[in-house]
Amino acid sequence: MAFDALAARDVPVSDSVLAQLFTEARTRNGWSDRPVSEDLIRKLYDLTKFGPTAVNATPARFVFVTSPEAKARLSVHMSEGNRAKTLAAPVNLIIAQDIDFHETLPRLFPHAPGARDWFLDEAGRREAAFRNASLQGGYLTIAARALGLDVGPMSGFDAAGVKAEFFPDSNVEPNFIMNLGYGTDENLFPRSPRLDFEEAAQIL
């Protein structure tokens, strides 16, 4: 029987899938030396790109750092507490945002020919780029887990140094960095508590 995507849309995924994506997934600090293939990296992007962003702006830009040379260039800009695990992870991903994302809107949002001109103010573009690239980083986190990868997102790095090293002469700015690969339990902290619904949410 052919798969009916529309019919399956409102069917929740199984508890085992929810565990893999959320309840049993952990932020990893230790990494095995199992490699992550280029095909898998490309598949990860091809899932991430379908997450919604405002006016389909998709401002995130991704640099998958895999070679020893590139990892050395990145590691010097990591905080001391993040440097060793960055070098150990098979892939370091720089998630950045292109402040000039509006230049691609004629192609990405063609049914609104004037969309580019909605973002002529750089301060407004910067805010929109940061918000939507952060969203895309969240989509990538879930896509990575769905593909069997572990993740370790980090904000401890020298943003100006990473920009100068990887995005010179451009209006692309780093947002955060994520380690990717197959994690181990090394240096795995006990799961920290989360806020209850009543503390963090309300229904009006």
mmCIF file of C-alpha atoms in Angstrom:
data_model
loop_
_atom_site.group_PDB
_atom_site.id
_atom_site.type_symbol
_atom_site.label_atom_id
_atom_site.label_comp_id
_atom_site.label_asym_id
_atom_site.label_seq_id
_atom_site.Cartn_x
_atom_site.Cartn_y
_atom_site.Cartn_z
ATOM 1 C CA MET A 1 0.000 0.000 0.000
ATOM 2 C CA ALA A 2 1.360 3.415 -0.941
ATOM 3 C CA PHE A 3 2.177 5.811 1.881
ATOM 4 C CA ASP A 4 -0.428 8.560 2.187
ATOM 5 C CA ALA A 5 1.359 11.557 3.674
ATOM 6 C CA LEU A 6 -1.841 13.557 4.104
ATOM 7 C CA ALA A 7 -3.615 10.750 5.923
ATOM 8 C CA ALA A 8 -0.627 10.208 8.220
ATOM 9 C CA ARG A 9 -0.218 13.864 9.107
ATOM 10 C CA ASP A 10 -2.329 13.767 12.265
ATOM 11 C CA VAL A 11 -1.014 10.442 13.573
ATOM 12 C CA PRO A 12 1.419 10.961 16.476
ATOM 13 C CA VAL A 13 4.809 9.302 16.201
ATOM 14 C CA SER A 14 5.550 6.426 18.543
ATOM 15 C CA ASP A 15 6.808 6.842 22.099
ATOM 16 C CA SER A 16 10.133 5.338 21.014
ATOM 17 C CA VAL A 17 10.553 8.106 18.436
ATOM 18 C CA LEU A 18 9.649 10.749 21.020
ATOM 19 C CA ALA A 19 12.244 9.232 23.345
ATOM 20 C CA GLN A 20 14.921 9.400 20.631
ATOM 21 C CA LEU A 21 14.103 13.006 19.813
ATOM 22 C CA PHE A 22 13.318 14.382 23.269
ATOM 23 C CA THR A 23 12.813 12.470 26.499
ATOM 24 C CA GLU A 24 15.858 10.176 26.357
ATOM 25 C CA ALA A 25 18.093 12.346 24.171
ATOM 26 C CA ARG A 26 21.039 13.930 25.938
ATOM 27 C CA THR A 27 23.529 16.683 25.237
ATOM 28 C CA ARG A 28 26.827 14.868 24.705
ATOM 29 C CA ASN A 29 30.271 15.895 25.905
ATOM 30 C CA GLY A 30 32.101 12.669 24.998
ATOM 31 C CA TRP A 31 32.370 11.327 21.461
ATOM 32 C CA SER A 32 33.262 8.062 19.769
ATOM 33 C CA ASP A 33 35.565 8.080 16.766
ATOM 34 C CA ARG A 34 32.810 6.747 14.509
ATOM 35 C CA PRO A 35 32.820 9.001 11.440
ATOM 36 C CA VAL A 36 29.889 10.961 10.066
ATOM 37 C CA SER A 37 29.688 10.632 6.292
ATOM 38 C CA GLU A 38 29.248 13.492 3.870
ATOM 39 C CA ASP A 39 26.080 11.806 2.613
ATOM 40 C CA LEU A 40 24.635 11.929 6.135
ATOM 41 C CA ILE A 41 25.637 15.579 6.541
ATOM 42 C CA ARG A 42 23.863 16.408 3.295
ATOM 43 C CA LYS A 43 20.785 14.459 4.389
ATOM 44 C CA LEU A 44 20.800 16.383 7.658
ATOM 45 C CA TYR A 45 20.738 19.686 5.792
ATOM 46 C CA ASP A 46 18.061 18.445 3.416
ATOM 47 C CA LEU A 47 15.768 17.741 6.385
ATOM 48 C CA THR A 48 16.605 20.978 8.202
ATOM 49 C CA LYS A 49 15.836 23.197 5.210
ATOM 50 C CA PHE A 50 12.137 22.324 5.350
ATOM 51 C CA GLY A 51 11.608 23.895 8.788
ATOM 52 C CA PRO A 52 9.520 27.076 8.556
ATOM 53 C CA THR A 53 11.064 30.533 8.747
ATOM 54 C CA ALA A 54 9.507 33.961 8.284
ATOM 55 C CA VAL A 55 8.848 34.654 4.594
ATOM 56 C CA ASN A 56 10.920 31.529 3.871
ATOM 57 C CA ALA A 57 13.983 33.662 4.565
ATOM 58 C CA THR A 58 16.145 30.704 5.706
ATOM 59 C CA PRO A 59 18.975 32.989 6.887
ATOM 60 C CA ALA A 60 21.012 30.227 8.562
ATOM 61 C CA ARG A 61 24.354 29.342 7.032
ATOM 62 C CA PHE A 62 26.072 26.111 8.065
ATOM 63 C CA VAL A 63 29.777 25.303 8.123
ATOM 64 C CA PHE A 64 30.435 21.612 8.854
ATOM 65 C CA VAL A 65 33.962 21.452 10.235
ATOM 66 C CA THR A 66 35.431 17.969 9.757
ATOM 67 C CA SER A 67 39.083 18.134 8.701
ATOM 68 C CA PRO A 68 41.874 18.335 11.305
ATOM 69 C CA GLU A 69 43.026 21.597 9.749
ATOM 70 C CA ALA A 70 39.606 23.234 9.964
ATOM 71 C CA LYS A 71 39.026 21.905 13.502
ATOM 72 C CA ALA A 72 42.329 23.453 14.580
ATOM 73 C CA ARG A 73 41.210 26.800 13.132
ATOM 74 C CA LEU A 74 37.968 26.581 15.108
ATOM 75 C CA SER A 75 39.266 25.183 18.384
ATOM 76 C CA VAL A 76 41.445 28.197 19.174
ATOM 77 C CA HIS A 77 38.284 30.293 19.327
ATOM 78 C CA MET A 78 36.452 27.939 21.713
ATOM 79 C CA SER A 79 36.321 28.574 25.441
ATOM 80 C CA GLU A 80 38.688 26.450 27.512
ATOM 81 C CA GLY A 81 35.835 24.249 28.742
ATOM 82 C CA ASN A 82 34.638 23.525 25.196
ATOM 83 C CA ARG A 83 37.964 23.047 23.416
ATOM 84 C CA ALA A 84 38.704 19.377 24.148
ATOM 85 C CA LYS A 85 35.231 18.095 23.267
ATOM 86 C CA THR A 86 35.229 20.214 20.113
ATOM 87 C CA LEU A 87 38.429 18.526 18.980
ATOM 88 C CA ALA A 88 37.055 15.092 19.929
ATOM 89 C CA ALA A 89 33.727 15.366 18.072
ATOM 90 C CA PRO A 90 33.713 14.057 14.483
ATOM 91 C CA VAL A 91 31.900 17.175 13.246
ATOM 92 C CA ASN A 92 31.752 20.715 14.563
ATOM 93 C CA LEU A 93 28.960 22.747 13.047
ATOM 94 C CA ILE A 94 29.062 26.533 12.947
ATOM 95 C CA ILE A 95 25.483 27.763 12.728
ATOM 96 C CA ALA A 96 25.499 31.338 11.478
ATOM 97 C CA GLN A 97 23.090 33.865 10.020
ATOM 98 C CA ASP A 98 23.389 35.883 6.852
ATOM 99 C CA ILE A 99 22.357 39.442 7.661
ATOM 100 C CA ASP A 100 21.886 39.992 3.918
ATOM 101 C CA PHE A 101 19.373 37.144 3.605
ATOM 102 C CA HIS A 102 16.947 39.526 1.916
ATOM 103 C CA GLU A 103 18.967 39.291 -1.301
ATOM 104 C CA THR A 104 17.670 35.733 -1.822
ATOM 105 C CA LEU A 105 14.006 36.546 -1.168
ATOM 106 C CA PRO A 106 13.132 37.114 -4.864
ATOM 107 C CA ARG A 107 13.993 33.449 -5.390
ATOM 108 C CA LEU A 108 12.805 32.006 -2.058
ATOM 109 C CA PHE A 109 9.573 34.027 -1.700
ATOM 110 C CA PRO A 110 8.598 34.623 -5.346
ATOM 111 C CA HIS A 111 4.877 35.185 -4.797
ATOM 112 C CA ALA A 112 5.709 38.500 -3.073
ATOM 113 C CA PRO A 113 7.963 40.326 -5.564
ATOM 114 C CA GLY A 114 8.559 43.219 -3.169
ATOM 115 C CA ALA A 115 9.640 41.073 -0.204
ATOM 116 C CA ARG A 116 13.287 42.087 -0.491
ATOM 117 C CA ASP A 117 12.367 45.692 0.201
ATOM 118 C CA TRP A 118 10.642 44.745 3.453
ATOM 119 C CA PHE A 119 14.108 44.279 4.959
ATOM 120 C CA LEU A 120 16.067 47.328 3.816
ATOM 121 C CA ASP A 121 16.738 48.367 7.414
ATOM 122 C CA GLU A 122 19.822 46.481 8.624
ATOM 123 C CA ALA A 123 18.810 46.527 12.286
ATOM 124 C CA GLY A 124 15.506 44.866 11.401
ATOM 125 C CA ARG A 125 17.300 42.340 9.183
ATOM 126 C CA ARG A 126 19.731 41.517 11.950
ATOM 127 C CA GLU A 127 16.908 40.755 14.372
ATOM 128 C CA ALA A 128 15.033 38.652 11.811
ATOM 129 C CA ALA A 129 18.204 36.802 10.803
ATOM 130 C CA PHE A 130 19.103 35.931 14.391
ATOM 131 C CA ARG A 131 15.594 34.767 15.279
ATOM 132 C CA ASN A 132 15.097 32.605 12.218
ATOM 133 C CA ALA A 133 18.614 31.150 12.117
ATOM 134 C CA SER A 134 18.155 30.157 15.763
ATOM 135 C CA LEU A 135 14.945 28.403 14.739
ATOM 136 C CA GLN A 136 16.834 26.578 12.013
ATOM 137 C CA GLY A 137 19.426 25.484 14.545
ATOM 138 C CA GLY A 138 16.593 23.962 16.577
ATOM 139 C CA TYR A 139 15.251 22.163 13.521
ATOM 140 C CA LEU A 140 18.730 20.795 12.837
ATOM 141 C CA THR A 141 18.988 19.495 16.404
ATOM 142 C CA ILE A 142 15.845 17.412 15.979
ATOM 143 C CA ALA A 143 16.785 16.326 12.452
ATOM 144 C CA ALA A 144 20.185 15.142 13.704
ATOM 145 C CA ARG A 145 18.594 13.066 16.449
ATOM 146 C CA ALA A 146 16.089 11.660 13.964
ATOM 147 C CA LEU A 147 19.023 10.468 11.846
ATOM 148 C CA GLY A 148 20.642 8.733 14.821
ATOM 149 C CA LEU A 149 23.205 11.413 15.594
ATOM 150 C CA ASP A 150 23.948 12.996 18.947
ATOM 151 C CA VAL A 151 24.350 16.731 19.427
ATOM 152 C CA GLY A 152 26.223 19.065 21.744
ATOM 153 C CA PRO A 153 25.259 22.707 21.205
ATOM 154 C CA MET A 154 27.592 25.343 22.671
ATOM 155 C CA SER A 155 27.697 29.091 23.081
ATOM 156 C CA GLY A 156 31.134 29.349 24.712
ATOM 157 C CA PHE A 157 33.293 30.731 21.908
ATOM 158 C CA ASP A 158 34.808 33.951 20.623
ATOM 159 C CA ALA A 159 32.208 35.085 18.100
ATOM 160 C CA ALA A 160 34.402 37.818 16.642
ATOM 161 C CA GLY A 161 37.247 35.347 16.175
ATOM 162 C CA VAL A 162 35.025 32.762 14.484
ATOM 163 C CA LYS A 163 33.609 35.404 12.180
ATOM 164 C CA ALA A 164 37.053 36.629 11.184
ATOM 165 C CA GLU A 165 38.284 33.081 10.633
ATOM 166 C CA PHE A 166 35.343 31.591 8.737
ATOM 167 C CA PHE A 167 33.241 34.496 7.420
ATOM 168 C CA PRO A 168 35.661 37.284 6.481
ATOM 169 C CA ASP A 169 34.481 39.961 4.069
ATOM 170 C CA SER A 170 30.844 38.907 4.417
ATOM 171 C CA ASN A 171 27.773 39.864 6.395
ATOM 172 C CA VAL A 172 27.470 36.373 7.876
ATOM 173 C CA GLU A 173 27.757 36.178 11.660
ATOM 174 C CA PRO A 174 28.111 33.100 13.912
ATOM 175 C CA ASN A 175 25.144 32.251 16.120
ATOM 176 C CA PHE A 176 26.199 29.108 17.999
ATOM 177 C CA ILE A 177 28.297 25.986 17.541
ATOM 178 C CA MET A 178 27.166 22.375 17.730
ATOM 179 C CA ASN A 179 29.172 19.192 18.000
ATOM 180 C CA LEU A 180 27.763 16.295 15.987
ATOM 181 C CA GLY A 181 28.504 12.596 15.951
ATOM 182 C CA TYR A 182 27.904 9.470 17.988
ATOM 183 C CA GLY A 183 28.160 10.323 21.647
ATOM 184 C CA THR A 184 29.479 8.346 24.581
ATOM 185 C CA ASP A 185 28.556 8.570 28.255
ATOM 186 C CA GLU A 186 31.907 10.182 29.090
ATOM 187 C CA ASN A 187 31.378 13.310 31.171
ATOM 188 C CA LEU A 188 27.625 12.895 30.864
ATOM 189 C CA PHE A 189 25.928 14.910 33.564
ATOM 190 C CA PRO A 190 22.763 13.691 35.282
ATOM 191 C CA ARG A 191 19.752 15.150 33.528
ATOM 192 C CA SER A 192 18.979 18.570 34.935
ATOM 193 C CA PRO A 193 15.437 19.381 36.075
ATOM 194 C CA ARG A 194 12.991 21.196 33.837
ATOM 195 C CA LEU A 195 10.272 23.676 34.719
ATOM 196 C CA ASP A 196 6.767 22.288 35.148
ATOM 197 C CA PHE A 197 4.022 23.424 32.797
ATOM 198 C CA GLU A 198 2.518 25.720 35.410
ATOM 199 C CA GLU A 199 5.860 27.497 35.871
ATOM 200 C CA ALA A 200 6.617 28.071 32.182
ATOM 201 C CA ALA A 201 3.315 28.071 30.322
ATOM 202 C CA GLN A 202 -0.276 29.124 30.450
ATOM 203 C CA ILE A 203 -3.417 28.460 28.484
ATOM 204 C CA LEU A 204 -5.605 31.513 27.900
#
